mmCIF file of N, CA and C in Angstrom:
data_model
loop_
_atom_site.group_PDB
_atom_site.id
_atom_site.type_symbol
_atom_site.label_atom_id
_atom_site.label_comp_id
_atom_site.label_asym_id
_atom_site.label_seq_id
_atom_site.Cartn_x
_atom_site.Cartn_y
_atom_site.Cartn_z
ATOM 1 N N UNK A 1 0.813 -1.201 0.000
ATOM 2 C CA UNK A 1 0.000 0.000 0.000
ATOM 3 C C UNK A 1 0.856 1.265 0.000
ATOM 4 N N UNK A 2 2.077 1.116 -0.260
ATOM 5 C CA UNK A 2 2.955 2.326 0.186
ATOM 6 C C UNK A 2 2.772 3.325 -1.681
ATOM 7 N N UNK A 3 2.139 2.528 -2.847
ATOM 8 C CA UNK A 3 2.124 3.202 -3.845
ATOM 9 C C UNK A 3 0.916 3.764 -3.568
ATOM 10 N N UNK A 4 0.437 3.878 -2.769
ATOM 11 C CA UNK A 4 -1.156 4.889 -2.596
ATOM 12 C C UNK A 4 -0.731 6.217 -2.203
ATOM 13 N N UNK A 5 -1.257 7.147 -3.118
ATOM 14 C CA UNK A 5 -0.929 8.461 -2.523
ATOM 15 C C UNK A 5 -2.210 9.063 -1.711
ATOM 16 N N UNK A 6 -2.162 9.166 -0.715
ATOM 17 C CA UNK A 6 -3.636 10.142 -0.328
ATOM 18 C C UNK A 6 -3.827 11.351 -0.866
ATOM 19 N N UNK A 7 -4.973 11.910 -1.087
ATOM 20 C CA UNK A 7 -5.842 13.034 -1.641
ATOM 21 C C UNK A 7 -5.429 14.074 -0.354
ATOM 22 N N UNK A 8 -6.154 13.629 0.866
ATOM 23 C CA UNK A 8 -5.783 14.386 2.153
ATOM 24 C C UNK A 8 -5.693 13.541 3.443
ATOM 25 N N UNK A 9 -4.401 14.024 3.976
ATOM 26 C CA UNK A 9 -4.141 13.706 5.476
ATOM 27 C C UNK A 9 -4.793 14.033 6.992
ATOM 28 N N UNK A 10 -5.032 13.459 7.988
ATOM 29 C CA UNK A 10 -5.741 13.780 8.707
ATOM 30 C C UNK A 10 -4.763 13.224 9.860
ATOM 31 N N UNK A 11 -4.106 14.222 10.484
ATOM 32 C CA UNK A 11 -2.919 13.867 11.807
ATOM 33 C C UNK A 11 -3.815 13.792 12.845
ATOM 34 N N UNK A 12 -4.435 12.636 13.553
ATOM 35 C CA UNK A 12 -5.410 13.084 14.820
ATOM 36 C C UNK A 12 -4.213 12.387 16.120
ATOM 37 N N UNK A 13 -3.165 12.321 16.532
ATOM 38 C CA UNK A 13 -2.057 11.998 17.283
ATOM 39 C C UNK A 13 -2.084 12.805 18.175
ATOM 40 N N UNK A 14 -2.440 12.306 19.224
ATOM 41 C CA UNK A 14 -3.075 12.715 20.768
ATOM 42 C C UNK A 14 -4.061 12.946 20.859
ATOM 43 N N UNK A 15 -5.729 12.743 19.707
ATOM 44 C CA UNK A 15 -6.411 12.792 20.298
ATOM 45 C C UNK A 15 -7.103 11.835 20.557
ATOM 46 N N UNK A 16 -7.871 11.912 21.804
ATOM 47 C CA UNK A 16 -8.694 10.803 22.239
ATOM 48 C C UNK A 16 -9.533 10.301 21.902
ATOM 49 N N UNK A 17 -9.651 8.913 21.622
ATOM 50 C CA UNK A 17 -11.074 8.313 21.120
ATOM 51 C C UNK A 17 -12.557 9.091 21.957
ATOM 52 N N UNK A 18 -13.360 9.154 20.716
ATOM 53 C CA UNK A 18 -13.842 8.920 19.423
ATOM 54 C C UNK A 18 -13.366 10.118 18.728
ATOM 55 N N UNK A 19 -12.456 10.768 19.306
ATOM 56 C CA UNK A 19 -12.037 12.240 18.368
ATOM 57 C C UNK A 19 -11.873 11.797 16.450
ATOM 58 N N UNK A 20 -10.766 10.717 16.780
ATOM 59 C CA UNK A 20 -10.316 10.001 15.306
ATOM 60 C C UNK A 20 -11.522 9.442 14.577
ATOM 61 N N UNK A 21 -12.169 8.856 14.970
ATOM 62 C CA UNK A 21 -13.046 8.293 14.575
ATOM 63 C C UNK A 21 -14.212 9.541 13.737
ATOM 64 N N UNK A 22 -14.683 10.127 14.640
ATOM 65 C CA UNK A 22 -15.921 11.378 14.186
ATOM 66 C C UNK A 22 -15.096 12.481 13.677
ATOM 67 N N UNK A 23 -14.258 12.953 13.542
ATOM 68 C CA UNK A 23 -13.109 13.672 12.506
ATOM 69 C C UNK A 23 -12.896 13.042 11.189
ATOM 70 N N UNK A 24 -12.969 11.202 11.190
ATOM 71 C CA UNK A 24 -12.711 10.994 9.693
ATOM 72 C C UNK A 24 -14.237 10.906 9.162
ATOM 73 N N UNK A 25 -15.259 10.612 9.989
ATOM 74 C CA UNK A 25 -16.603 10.625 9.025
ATOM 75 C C UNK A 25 -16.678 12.071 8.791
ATOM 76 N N UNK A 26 -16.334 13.008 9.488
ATOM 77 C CA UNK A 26 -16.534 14.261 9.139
ATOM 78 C C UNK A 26 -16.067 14.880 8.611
ATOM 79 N N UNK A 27 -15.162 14.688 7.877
ATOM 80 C CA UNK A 27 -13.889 15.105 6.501
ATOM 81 C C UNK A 27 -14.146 14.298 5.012
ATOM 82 N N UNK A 28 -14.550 13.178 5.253
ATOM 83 C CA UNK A 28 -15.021 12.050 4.323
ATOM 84 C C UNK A 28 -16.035 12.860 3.369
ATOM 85 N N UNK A 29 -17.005 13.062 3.789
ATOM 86 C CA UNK A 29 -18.187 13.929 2.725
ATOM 87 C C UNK A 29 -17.666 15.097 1.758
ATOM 88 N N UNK A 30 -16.675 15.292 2.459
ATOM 89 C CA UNK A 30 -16.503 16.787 1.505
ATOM 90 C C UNK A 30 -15.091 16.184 0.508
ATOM 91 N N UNK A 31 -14.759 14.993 0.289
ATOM 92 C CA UNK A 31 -13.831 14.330 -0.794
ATOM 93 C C UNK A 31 -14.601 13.966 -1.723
ATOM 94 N N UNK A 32 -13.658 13.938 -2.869
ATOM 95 C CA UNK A 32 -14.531 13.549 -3.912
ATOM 96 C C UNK A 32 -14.859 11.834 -4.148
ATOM 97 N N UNK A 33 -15.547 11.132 -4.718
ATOM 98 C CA UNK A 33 -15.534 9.972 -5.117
ATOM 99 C C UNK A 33 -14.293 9.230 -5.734
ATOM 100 N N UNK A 34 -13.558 8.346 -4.964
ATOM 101 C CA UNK A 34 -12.665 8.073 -5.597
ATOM 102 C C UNK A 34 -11.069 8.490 -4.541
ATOM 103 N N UNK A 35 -11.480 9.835 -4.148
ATOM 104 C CA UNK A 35 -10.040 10.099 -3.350
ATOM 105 C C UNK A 35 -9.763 8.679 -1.824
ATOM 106 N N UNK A 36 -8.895 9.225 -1.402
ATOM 107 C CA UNK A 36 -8.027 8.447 -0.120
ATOM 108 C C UNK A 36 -7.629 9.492 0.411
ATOM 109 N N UNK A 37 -8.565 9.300 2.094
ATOM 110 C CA UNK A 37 -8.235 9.989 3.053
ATOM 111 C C UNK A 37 -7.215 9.020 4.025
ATOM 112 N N UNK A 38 -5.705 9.641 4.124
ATOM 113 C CA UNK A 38 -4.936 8.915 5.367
ATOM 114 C C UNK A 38 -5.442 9.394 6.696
ATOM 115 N N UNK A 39 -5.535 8.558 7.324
ATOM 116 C CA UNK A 39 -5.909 9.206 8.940
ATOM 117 C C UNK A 39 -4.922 8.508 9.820
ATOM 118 N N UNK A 40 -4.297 9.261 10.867
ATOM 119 C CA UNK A 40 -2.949 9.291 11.419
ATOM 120 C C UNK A 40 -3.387 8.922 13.288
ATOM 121 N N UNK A 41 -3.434 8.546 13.845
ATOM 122 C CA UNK A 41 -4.162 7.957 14.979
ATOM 123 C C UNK A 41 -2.868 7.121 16.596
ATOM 124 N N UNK A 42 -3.162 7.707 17.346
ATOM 125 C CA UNK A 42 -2.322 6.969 18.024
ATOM 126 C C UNK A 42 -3.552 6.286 19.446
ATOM 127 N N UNK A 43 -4.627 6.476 19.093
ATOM 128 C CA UNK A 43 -5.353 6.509 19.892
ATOM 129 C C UNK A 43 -5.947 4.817 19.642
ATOM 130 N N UNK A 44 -5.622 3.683 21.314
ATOM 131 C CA UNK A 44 -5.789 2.296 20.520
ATOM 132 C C UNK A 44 -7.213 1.780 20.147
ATOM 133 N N UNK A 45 -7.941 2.631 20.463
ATOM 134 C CA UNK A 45 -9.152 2.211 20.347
ATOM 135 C C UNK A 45 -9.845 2.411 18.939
ATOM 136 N N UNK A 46 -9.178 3.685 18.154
ATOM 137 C CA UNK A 46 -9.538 3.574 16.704
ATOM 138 C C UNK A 46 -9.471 2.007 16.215
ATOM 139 N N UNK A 47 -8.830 1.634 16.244
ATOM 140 C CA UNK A 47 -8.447 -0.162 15.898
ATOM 141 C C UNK A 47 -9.846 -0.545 15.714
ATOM 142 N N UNK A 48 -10.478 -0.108 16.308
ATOM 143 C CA UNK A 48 -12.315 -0.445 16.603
ATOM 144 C C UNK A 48 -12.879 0.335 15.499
ATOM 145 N N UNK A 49 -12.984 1.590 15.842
ATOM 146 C CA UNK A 49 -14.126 2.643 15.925
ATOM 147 C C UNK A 49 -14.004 2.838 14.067
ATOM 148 N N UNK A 50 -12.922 3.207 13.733
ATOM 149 C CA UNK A 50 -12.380 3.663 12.307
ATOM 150 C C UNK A 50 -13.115 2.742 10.888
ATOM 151 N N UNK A 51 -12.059 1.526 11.316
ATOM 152 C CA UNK A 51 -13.065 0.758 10.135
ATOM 153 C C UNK A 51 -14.267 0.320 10.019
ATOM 154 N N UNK A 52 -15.019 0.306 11.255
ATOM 155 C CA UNK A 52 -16.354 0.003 11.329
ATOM 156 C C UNK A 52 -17.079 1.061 10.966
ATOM 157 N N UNK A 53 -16.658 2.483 11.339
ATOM 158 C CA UNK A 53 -17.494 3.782 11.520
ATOM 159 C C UNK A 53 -17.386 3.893 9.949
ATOM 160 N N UNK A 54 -16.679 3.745 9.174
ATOM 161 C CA UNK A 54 -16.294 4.127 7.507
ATOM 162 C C UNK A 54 -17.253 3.192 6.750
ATOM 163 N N UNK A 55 -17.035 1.778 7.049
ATOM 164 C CA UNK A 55 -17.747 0.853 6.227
ATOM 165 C C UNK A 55 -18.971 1.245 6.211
ATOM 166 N N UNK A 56 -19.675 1.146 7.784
ATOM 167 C CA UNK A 56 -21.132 1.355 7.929
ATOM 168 C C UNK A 56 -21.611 2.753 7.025
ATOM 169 N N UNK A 57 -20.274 3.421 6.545
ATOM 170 C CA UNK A 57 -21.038 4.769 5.916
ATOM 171 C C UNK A 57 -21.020 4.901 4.820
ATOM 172 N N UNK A 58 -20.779 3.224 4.097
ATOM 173 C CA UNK A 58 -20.067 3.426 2.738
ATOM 174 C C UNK A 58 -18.619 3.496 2.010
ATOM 175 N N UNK A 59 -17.855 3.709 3.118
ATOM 176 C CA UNK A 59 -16.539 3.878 2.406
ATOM 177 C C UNK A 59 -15.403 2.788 2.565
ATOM 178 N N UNK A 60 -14.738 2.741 2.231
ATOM 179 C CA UNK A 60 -13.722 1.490 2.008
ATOM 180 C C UNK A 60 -12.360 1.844 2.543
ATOM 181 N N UNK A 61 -11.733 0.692 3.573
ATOM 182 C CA UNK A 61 -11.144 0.868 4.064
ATOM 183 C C UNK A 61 -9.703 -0.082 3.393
ATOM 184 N N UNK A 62 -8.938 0.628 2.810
ATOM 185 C CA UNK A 62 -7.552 -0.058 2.265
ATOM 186 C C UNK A 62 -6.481 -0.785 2.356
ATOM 187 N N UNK A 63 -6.265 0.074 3.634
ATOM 188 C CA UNK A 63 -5.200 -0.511 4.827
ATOM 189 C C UNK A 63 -5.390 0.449 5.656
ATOM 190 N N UNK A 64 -4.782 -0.974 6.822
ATOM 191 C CA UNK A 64 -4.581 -0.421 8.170
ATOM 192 C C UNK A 64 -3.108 -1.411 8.552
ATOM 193 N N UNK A 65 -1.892 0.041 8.925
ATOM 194 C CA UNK A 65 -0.795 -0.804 9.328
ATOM 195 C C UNK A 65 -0.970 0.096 10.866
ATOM 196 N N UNK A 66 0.342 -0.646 11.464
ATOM 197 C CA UNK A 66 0.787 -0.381 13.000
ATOM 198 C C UNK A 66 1.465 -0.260 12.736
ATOM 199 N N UNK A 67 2.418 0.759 13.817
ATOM 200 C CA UNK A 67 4.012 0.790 13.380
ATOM 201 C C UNK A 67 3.731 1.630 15.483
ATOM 202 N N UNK A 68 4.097 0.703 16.103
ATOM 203 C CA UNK A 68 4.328 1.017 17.696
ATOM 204 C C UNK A 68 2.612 1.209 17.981
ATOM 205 N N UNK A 69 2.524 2.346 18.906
ATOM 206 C CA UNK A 69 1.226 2.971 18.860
ATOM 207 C C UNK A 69 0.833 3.609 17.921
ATOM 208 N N UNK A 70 1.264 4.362 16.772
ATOM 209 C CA UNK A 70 0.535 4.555 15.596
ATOM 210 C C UNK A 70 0.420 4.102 14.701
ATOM 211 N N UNK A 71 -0.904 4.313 14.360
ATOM 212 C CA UNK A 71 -1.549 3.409 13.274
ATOM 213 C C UNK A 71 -2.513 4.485 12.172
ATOM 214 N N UNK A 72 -2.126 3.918 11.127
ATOM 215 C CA UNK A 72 -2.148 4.291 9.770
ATOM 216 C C UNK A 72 -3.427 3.973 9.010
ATOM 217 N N UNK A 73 -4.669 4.719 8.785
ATOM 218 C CA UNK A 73 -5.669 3.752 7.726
ATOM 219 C C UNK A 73 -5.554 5.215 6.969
ATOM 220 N N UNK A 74 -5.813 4.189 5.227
ATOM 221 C CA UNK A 74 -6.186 5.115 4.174
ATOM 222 C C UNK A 74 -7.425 4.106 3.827
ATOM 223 N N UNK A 75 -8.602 5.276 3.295
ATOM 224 C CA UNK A 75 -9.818 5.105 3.443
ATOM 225 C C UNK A 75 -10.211 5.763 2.029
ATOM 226 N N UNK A 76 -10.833 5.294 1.370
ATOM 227 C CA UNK A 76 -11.026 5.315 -0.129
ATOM 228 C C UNK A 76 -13.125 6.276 0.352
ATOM 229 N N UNK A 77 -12.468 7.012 -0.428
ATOM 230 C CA UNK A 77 -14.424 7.475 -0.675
ATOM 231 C C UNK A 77 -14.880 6.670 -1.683
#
């Protein structure tokens, strides 16, 4: 997944769940069809909240890596 370029980045690193979570449904609408939003997360509970909260809304989730406590999803509109 490292040839994916995202459209737009979303650094949410320190904030607290559900911050990550309701920040990426709420950035998501205003991309176009087709882009990749990265969302940047150190928070462990996104692990949960992220790919479930995206799918249930329609959108597709690409990858999700770890690298320590942060973790990486790019999310396709």
């Amino acid at each position: 997944m490292e040839d994916i370029v995202p459209t737009l980045r979303l650094d949410m690193v320190g904030e607290p769940c559900p911050y990550p979570a309701v920040a990426t449904l709420e950035v998501m609408p205003q991309l176009n069809d087709g882009d990749i939003l990265e969302v940047i997360s150190d928070c462990p509970q996104s692990i949960n909240n992220i790919p479930i909260d995206v799918k249930n809304h329609g959108y597709e989730v690409l990858s999700i890596e770890q690298h320590g406590p942060t973790i990486r999803y790019l999310i396709r509109k």
